[in-house]
mmCIF file of C-alpha atoms in Angstrom:
data_model
loop_
_atom_site.group_PDB
_atom_site.id
_atom_site.type_symbol
_atom_site.label_atom_id
_atom_site.label_comp_id
_atom_site.label_asym_id
_atom_site.label_seq_id
_atom_site.Cartn_x
_atom_site.Cartn_y
_atom_site.Cartn_z
ATOM 1 C CA UNK A 720 -14.597 49.634 15.735
ATOM 2 C CA UNK A 721 -12.652 50.868 18.754
ATOM 3 C CA UNK A 722 -9.126 52.263 18.331
ATOM 4 C CA UNK A 723 -6.940 53.121 21.337
ATOM 5 C CA UNK A 724 -3.542 54.688 21.964
ATOM 6 C CA UNK A 725 -1.606 54.282 25.207
ATOM 7 C CA UNK A 726 1.777 55.669 26.226
ATOM 8 C CA UNK A 727 2.721 53.109 28.877
ATOM 9 C CA UNK A 728 5.460 55.097 30.666
ATOM 10 C CA UNK A 729 8.772 53.505 29.818
ATOM 11 C CA UNK A 730 10.896 52.517 32.773
ATOM 12 C CA UNK A 731 13.362 55.378 32.324
ATOM 13 C CA UNK A 732 12.867 56.694 35.856
ATOM 14 C CA UNK A 733 13.414 53.620 38.044
ATOM 15 C CA UNK A 734 9.695 52.941 37.572
ATOM 16 C CA UNK A 735 9.690 49.165 37.039
ATOM 17 C CA UNK A 736 7.285 47.465 34.681
ATOM 18 C CA UNK A 737 6.327 44.563 36.945
ATOM 19 C CA UNK A 738 4.526 46.682 39.573
ATOM 20 C CA UNK A 739 2.367 48.431 36.939
ATOM 21 C CA UNK A 740 1.661 46.047 34.091
ATOM 22 C CA UNK A 741 -1.215 44.191 35.761
ATOM 23 C CA UNK A 742 -3.129 47.447 36.327
ATOM 24 C CA UNK A 743 -2.600 48.530 32.730
ATOM 25 C CA UNK A 744 -3.630 45.125 31.425
ATOM 26 C CA UNK A 745 -6.878 45.312 33.438
ATOM 27 C CA UNK A 746 -7.643 48.662 31.804
ATOM 28 C CA UNK A 747 -6.905 47.386 28.306
ATOM 29 C CA UNK A 748 -9.005 44.284 28.918
ATOM 30 C CA UNK A 749 -11.927 46.387 30.167
ATOM 31 C CA UNK A 750 -12.033 48.709 27.151
ATOM 32 C CA UNK A 751 -11.488 45.872 24.672
ATOM 33 C CA UNK A 752 -10.303 47.911 21.687
ATOM 34 C CA UNK A 753 -9.855 46.378 18.238
ATOM 35 C CA UNK A 754 -6.475 48.082 17.846
ATOM 36 C CA UNK A 755 -4.197 49.362 20.632
ATOM 37 C CA UNK A 756 -1.045 51.342 19.920
ATOM 38 C CA UNK A 757 1.713 51.596 22.523
ATOM 39 C CA UNK A 758 4.511 54.109 23.015
ATOM 40 C CA UNK A 759 7.590 53.926 25.267
ATOM 41 C CA UNK A 760 7.789 50.156 24.973
ATOM 42 C CA UNK A 761 11.267 49.784 26.428
ATOM 43 C CA UNK A 762 13.035 46.395 26.357
ATOM 44 C CA UNK A 763 11.644 45.547 29.810
ATOM 45 C CA UNK A 764 8.094 45.930 28.476
ATOM 46 C CA UNK A 765 8.977 43.509 25.678
ATOM 47 C CA UNK A 766 10.261 41.097 28.345
ATOM 48 C CA UNK A 767 7.346 41.628 30.741
ATOM 49 C CA UNK A 768 4.157 39.661 31.265
ATOM 50 C CA UNK A 769 1.549 42.045 29.819
ATOM 51 C CA UNK A 770 2.423 41.332 26.202
ATOM 52 C CA UNK A 771 2.054 37.622 26.922
ATOM 53 C CA UNK A 772 -1.355 38.191 28.525
ATOM 54 C CA UNK A 773 -2.518 40.208 25.531
ATOM 55 C CA UNK A 774 -1.841 37.243 23.232
ATOM 56 C CA UNK A 775 -5.082 35.691 24.500
ATOM 57 C CA UNK A 776 -7.076 38.171 22.414
ATOM 58 C CA UNK A 777 -4.559 39.929 20.154
ATOM 59 C CA UNK A 778 -1.765 39.564 17.672
ATOM 60 C CA UNK A 779 1.166 41.982 17.570
ATOM 61 C CA UNK A 780 2.766 44.130 14.905
ATOM 62 C CA UNK A 781 6.251 45.264 15.838
ATOM 63 C CA UNK A 782 7.403 42.775 18.458
ATOM 64 C CA UNK A 783 8.811 40.489 15.789
ATOM 65 C CA UNK A 784 11.536 43.093 15.251
ATOM 66 C CA UNK A 785 12.371 43.541 18.928
ATOM 67 C CA UNK A 786 16.071 43.349 18.086
ATOM 68 C CA UNK A 787 15.631 46.859 16.691
ATOM 69 C CA UNK A 788 14.053 47.796 20.027
ATOM 70 C CA UNK A 789 10.746 48.853 18.504
ATOM 71 C CA UNK A 790 9.246 51.216 21.086
ATOM 72 C CA UNK A 791 5.981 51.655 19.125
ATOM 73 C CA UNK A 792 4.392 48.230 18.480
ATOM 74 C CA UNK A 793 0.635 47.743 18.425
ATOM 75 C CA UNK A 794 -1.883 44.936 18.755
ATOM 76 C CA UNK A 795 -4.944 43.938 16.764
ATOM 77 C CA UNK A 796 -7.858 41.617 17.487
ATOM 78 C CA UNK A 797 -7.481 38.177 16.008
ATOM 79 C CA UNK A 798 -10.538 38.473 13.780
ATOM 80 C CA UNK A 799 -8.572 40.883 11.565
ATOM 81 C CA UNK A 800 -6.167 39.551 8.939
ATOM 82 C CA UNK A 801 -2.791 41.242 8.532
ATOM 83 C CA UNK A 802 -2.120 42.060 4.875
ATOM 84 C CA UNK A 803 1.005 44.242 5.094
ATOM 85 C CA UNK A 804 3.152 45.883 7.751
ATOM 86 C CA UNK A 805 6.131 48.164 8.173
ATOM 87 C CA UNK A 806 8.302 50.094 10.603
ATOM 88 C CA UNK A 807 10.172 53.373 10.291
ATOM 89 C CA UNK A 808 12.539 54.803 12.872
ATOM 90 C CA UNK A 809 12.535 58.607 13.002
ATOM 91 C CA UNK A 810 15.964 60.218 12.855
ATOM 92 C CA UNK A 811 15.749 62.291 16.020
ATOM 93 C CA UNK A 812 18.466 63.236 18.534
ATOM 94 C CA UNK A 813 17.724 59.951 20.363
ATOM 95 C CA UNK A 814 17.447 57.785 17.226
ATOM 96 C CA UNK A 815 15.943 54.890 19.138
ATOM 97 C CA UNK A 816 12.420 55.308 20.506
ATOM 98 C CA UNK A 817 10.511 57.531 18.070
ATOM 99 C CA UNK A 818 8.999 56.158 14.881
ATOM 100 C CA UNK A 819 6.016 54.560 13.132
ATOM 101 C CA UNK A 820 4.744 50.992 13.105
ATOM 102 C CA UNK A 821 2.013 50.456 10.531
ATOM 103 C CA UNK A 822 -0.217 47.708 9.223
ATOM 104 C CA UNK A 823 -2.973 47.066 6.700
ATOM 105 C CA UNK A 824 -5.756 44.688 7.707
ATOM 106 C CA UNK A 825 -8.693 42.907 6.151
ATOM 107 C CA UNK A 826 -11.748 43.338 8.366
ATOM 108 C CA UNK A 827 -14.288 40.547 8.939
ATOM 109 C CA UNK A 828 -16.560 42.162 6.324
ATOM 110 C CA UNK A 829 -13.810 41.891 3.695
ATOM 111 C CA UNK A 830 -12.910 45.589 3.552
ATOM 112 C CA UNK A 831 -9.478 46.985 4.405
ATOM 113 C CA UNK A 832 -8.173 49.435 6.997
ATOM 114 C CA UNK A 833 -4.781 51.043 7.541
ATOM 115 C CA UNK A 834 -3.352 51.608 11.026
ATOM 116 C CA UNK A 835 -0.306 53.707 12.027
ATOM 117 C CA UNK A 836 1.028 53.904 15.573
ATOM 118 C CA UNK A 837 3.591 56.622 16.266
ATOM 119 C CA UNK A 838 5.593 58.599 18.805
ATOM 120 C CA UNK A 839 6.976 62.051 17.924
ATOM 121 C CA UNK A 840 10.025 63.860 19.275
ATOM 122 C CA UNK A 841 9.522 65.389 22.733
ATOM 123 C CA UNK A 842 11.716 68.382 23.638
ATOM 124 C CA UNK A 843 10.438 71.989 23.644
ATOM 125 C CA UNK A 844 11.597 74.953 21.595
ATOM 126 C CA UNK A 845 11.531 76.070 17.934
ATOM 127 C CA UNK A 846 14.400 73.779 16.913
ATOM 128 C CA UNK A 847 12.459 70.810 18.316
ATOM 129 C CA UNK A 848 9.177 71.916 16.720
ATOM 130 C CA UNK A 849 10.950 71.524 13.371
ATOM 131 C CA UNK A 850 11.753 67.901 14.223
ATOM 132 C CA UNK A 851 8.101 67.218 15.077
ATOM 133 C CA UNK A 852 7.036 68.846 11.803
ATOM 134 C CA UNK A 853 9.319 66.404 9.992
ATOM 135 C CA UNK A 854 7.836 63.518 12.013
ATOM 136 C CA UNK A 855 4.377 64.661 10.863
ATOM 137 C CA UNK A 856 5.419 64.745 7.206
ATOM 138 C CA UNK A 857 6.800 61.209 7.448
ATOM 139 C CA UNK A 858 3.578 60.000 9.089
ATOM 140 C CA UNK A 859 1.492 61.661 6.381
ATOM 141 C CA UNK A 860 3.616 60.031 3.679
ATOM 142 C CA UNK A 861 3.022 56.614 5.254
ATOM 143 C CA UNK A 862 -0.714 57.220 5.532
ATOM 144 C CA UNK A 863 -0.955 58.351 1.913
ATOM 145 C CA UNK A 864 1.098 55.374 0.736
ATOM 146 C CA UNK A 865 -1.383 53.039 2.431
ATOM 147 C CA UNK A 866 -4.387 54.913 1.015
ATOM 148 C CA UNK A 867 -2.976 54.869 -2.528
ATOM 149 C CA UNK A 868 -2.000 51.190 -2.523
ATOM 150 C CA UNK A 869 -4.996 49.737 -0.665
ATOM 151 C CA UNK A 870 -7.712 52.367 -1.220
ATOM 152 C CA UNK A 871 -8.886 52.134 2.378
ATOM 153 C CA UNK A 872 -9.488 54.303 5.454
ATOM 154 C CA UNK A 873 -6.245 55.103 7.277
ATOM 155 C CA UNK A 874 -6.008 55.942 10.977
ATOM 156 C CA UNK A 875 -3.001 57.158 12.944
ATOM 157 C CA UNK A 876 -2.526 57.646 16.660
ATOM 158 C CA UNK A 877 0.048 58.102 19.364
ATOM 159 C CA UNK A 878 1.943 60.481 21.591
ATOM 160 C CA UNK A 879 2.746 63.452 19.356
ATOM 161 C CA UNK A 880 4.339 65.395 22.217
ATOM 162 C CA UNK A 881 2.496 68.564 21.246
ATOM 163 C CA UNK A 882 -0.863 70.164 21.934
ATOM 164 C CA UNK A 883 -3.627 70.932 19.476
ATOM 165 C CA UNK A 884 -2.250 74.423 18.791
ATOM 166 C CA UNK A 885 1.067 73.105 17.412
ATOM 167 C CA UNK A 886 2.091 73.604 13.799
ATOM 168 C CA UNK A 887 1.975 69.857 13.105
ATOM 169 C CA UNK A 888 -1.811 70.139 13.051
ATOM 170 C CA UNK A 889 -1.624 72.803 10.334
ATOM 171 C CA UNK A 890 0.519 70.370 8.364
ATOM 172 C CA UNK A 891 -2.011 67.595 8.945
ATOM 173 C CA UNK A 892 -4.907 69.812 7.860
ATOM 174 C CA UNK A 893 -3.095 70.876 4.690
ATOM 175 C CA UNK A 894 -2.679 67.198 3.807
ATOM 176 C CA UNK A 895 -6.224 66.011 4.476
ATOM 177 C CA UNK A 896 -5.538 64.501 7.905
ATOM 178 C CA UNK A 897 -8.123 65.430 10.529
ATOM 179 C CA UNK A 898 -8.144 65.298 14.301
ATOM 180 C CA UNK A 899 -10.891 62.878 15.242
ATOM 181 C CA UNK A 900 -11.565 64.900 18.373
ATOM 182 C CA UNK A 901 -12.944 67.665 16.149
ATOM 183 C CA UNK A 902 -15.538 65.459 14.453
ATOM 184 C CA UNK A 903 -16.515 63.219 17.382
ATOM 185 C CA UNK A 904 -20.205 63.256 18.296
ATOM 186 C CA UNK A 905 -19.364 62.741 21.986
ATOM 187 C CA UNK A 906 -16.052 63.676 23.584
ATOM 188 C CA UNK A 907 -14.232 64.339 26.855
ATOM 189 C CA UNK A 908 -12.818 67.795 27.526
ATOM 190 C CA UNK A 909 -9.817 66.421 29.426
ATOM 191 C CA UNK A 910 -6.085 66.467 28.787
ATOM 192 C CA UNK A 911 -4.478 63.123 28.048
ATOM 193 C CA UNK A 912 -1.337 63.616 30.159
ATOM 194 C CA UNK A 913 -1.821 63.548 33.935
ATOM 195 C CA UNK A 914 1.813 63.389 35.086
ATOM 196 C CA UNK A 915 3.982 60.771 36.735
ATOM 197 C CA UNK A 916 2.356 58.484 39.316
ATOM 198 C CA UNK A 917 4.109 58.475 42.686
ATOM 199 C CA UNK A 918 5.475 55.349 44.359
ATOM 200 C CA UNK A 919 3.677 54.673 47.648
ATOM 201 C CA UNK A 920 4.708 52.842 50.791
ATOM 202 C CA UNK A 921 2.706 49.873 49.527
ATOM 203 C CA UNK A 922 5.122 49.404 46.619
ATOM 204 C CA UNK A 923 2.505 50.559 44.098
ATOM 205 C CA UNK A 924 2.372 53.710 42.001
ATOM 206 C CA UNK A 925 -0.518 56.124 42.521
ATOM 207 C CA UNK A 926 -1.666 58.727 40.023
ATOM 208 C CA UNK A 927 -4.148 61.586 40.058
ATOM 209 C CA UNK A 928 -6.404 63.176 37.461
ATOM 210 C CA UNK A 929 -5.339 66.230 35.514
ATOM 211 C CA UNK A 930 -6.885 69.692 35.726
ATOM 212 C CA UNK A 931 -5.957 70.400 32.084
ATOM 213 C CA UNK A 932 -8.525 70.433 29.284
ATOM 214 C CA UNK A 933 -8.372 68.814 25.852
ATOM 215 C CA UNK A 934 -6.343 71.671 24.387
ATOM 216 C CA UNK A 935 -3.418 70.414 26.482
ATOM 217 C CA UNK A 936 -3.622 66.826 25.221
ATOM 218 C CA UNK A 937 -0.471 65.440 23.635
ATOM 219 C CA UNK A 938 -1.911 62.016 22.690
ATOM 220 C CA UNK A 939 -4.032 62.187 19.552
ATOM 221 C CA UNK A 940 -6.016 60.025 17.142
ATOM 222 C CA UNK A 941 -6.110 61.110 13.484
ATOM 223 C CA UNK A 942 -7.314 59.884 10.116
ATOM 224 C CA UNK A 943 -7.233 60.750 6.453
ATOM 225 C CA UNK A 944 -10.628 62.204 5.649
ATOM 226 C CA UNK A 945 -13.028 59.426 4.761
ATOM 227 C CA UNK A 946 -16.511 57.968 4.899
ATOM 228 C CA UNK A 947 -16.896 57.194 8.600
ATOM 229 C CA UNK A 948 -18.353 58.644 11.788
ATOM 230 C CA UNK A 949 -16.583 59.129 15.112
ATOM 231 C CA UNK A 950 -19.164 58.288 17.748
ATOM 232 C CA UNK A 951 -16.964 58.624 20.863
ATOM 233 C CA UNK A 952 -13.595 60.207 21.708
ATOM 234 C CA UNK A 953 -12.721 59.322 25.288
ATOM 235 C CA UNK A 954 -9.890 59.829 27.770
ATOM 236 C CA UNK A 955 -9.607 56.912 30.222
ATOM 237 C CA UNK A 956 -9.347 58.108 33.835
ATOM 238 C CA UNK A 957 -9.898 54.818 35.641
ATOM 239 C CA UNK A 958 -7.765 54.747 38.767
ATOM 240 C CA UNK A 959 -5.769 51.784 37.499
ATOM 241 C CA UNK A 960 -4.889 53.775 34.372
ATOM 242 C CA UNK A 961 -3.822 56.756 36.482
ATOM 243 C CA UNK A 962 -1.672 54.456 38.621
ATOM 244 C CA UNK A 963 -0.024 52.542 35.772
ATOM 245 C CA UNK A 964 1.239 55.347 33.548
ATOM 246 C CA UNK A 965 1.589 59.116 33.172
ATOM 247 C CA UNK A 966 -0.650 59.204 30.068
ATOM 248 C CA UNK A 967 -4.319 58.292 30.069
ATOM 249 C CA UNK A 968 -5.234 55.898 27.264
ATOM 250 C CA UNK A 969 -7.303 57.585 24.569
ATOM 251 C CA UNK A 970 -9.847 55.789 22.393
ATOM 252 C CA UNK A 971 -12.349 56.410 19.628
ATOM 253 C CA UNK A 972 -15.388 54.456 18.545
ATOM 254 C CA UNK A 973 -15.747 54.646 14.770
ATOM 255 C CA UNK A 974 -18.682 53.636 12.576
ATOM 256 C CA UNK A 975 -18.290 52.942 8.839
#
């Protein structure tokens, strides 16, 4: 199973969706994940073409409540059957874009899996670290609810807006949630955030690779400890990914 997270660079900065979405779609199509979580899905992403293109291979969780401006929907391959779903908006200073979208799915082999896509609060400083700690506790509560009710593996992923040294990871560890980077058999030592692409004279955005290592990543994939292996943990640095968004998609290949 392949699980991916992708912060798609919301159009907050006069960076329109329509000149980037085809590049991002090509990347998503190439890597063909079973589940893909998105962050910064502003209303113009909901209205754009990429979500329509994805319907060829995927179903959505979260877009059916677009009136609430869900900025963290995700998609799943059509061979999975949706059993339950939910959405929680974090109460942050913005109170709009940060939250959790979750789902429970029956796999083709009849077993179940829980999926949580999230985006944590972003500003720096001790008073903002406290908000992220609260985001982490709410995510953990959702993961444990799914585990208790459905007795299945539970994965979580997204832009946590903090590096691996942040206190949220102590909170995760204390609650049996592990960073899949730590247990991956093969992994990339690259940061997940490469910075804003720059608009060129050709009307396209152009991004560059980062010189930061994995310790500077702010996009993470996690799971409650369970009976599975993480074969690959990869940071996507295809040029189209660098051009489409400021965050490289991150994926894991998991074997049960």
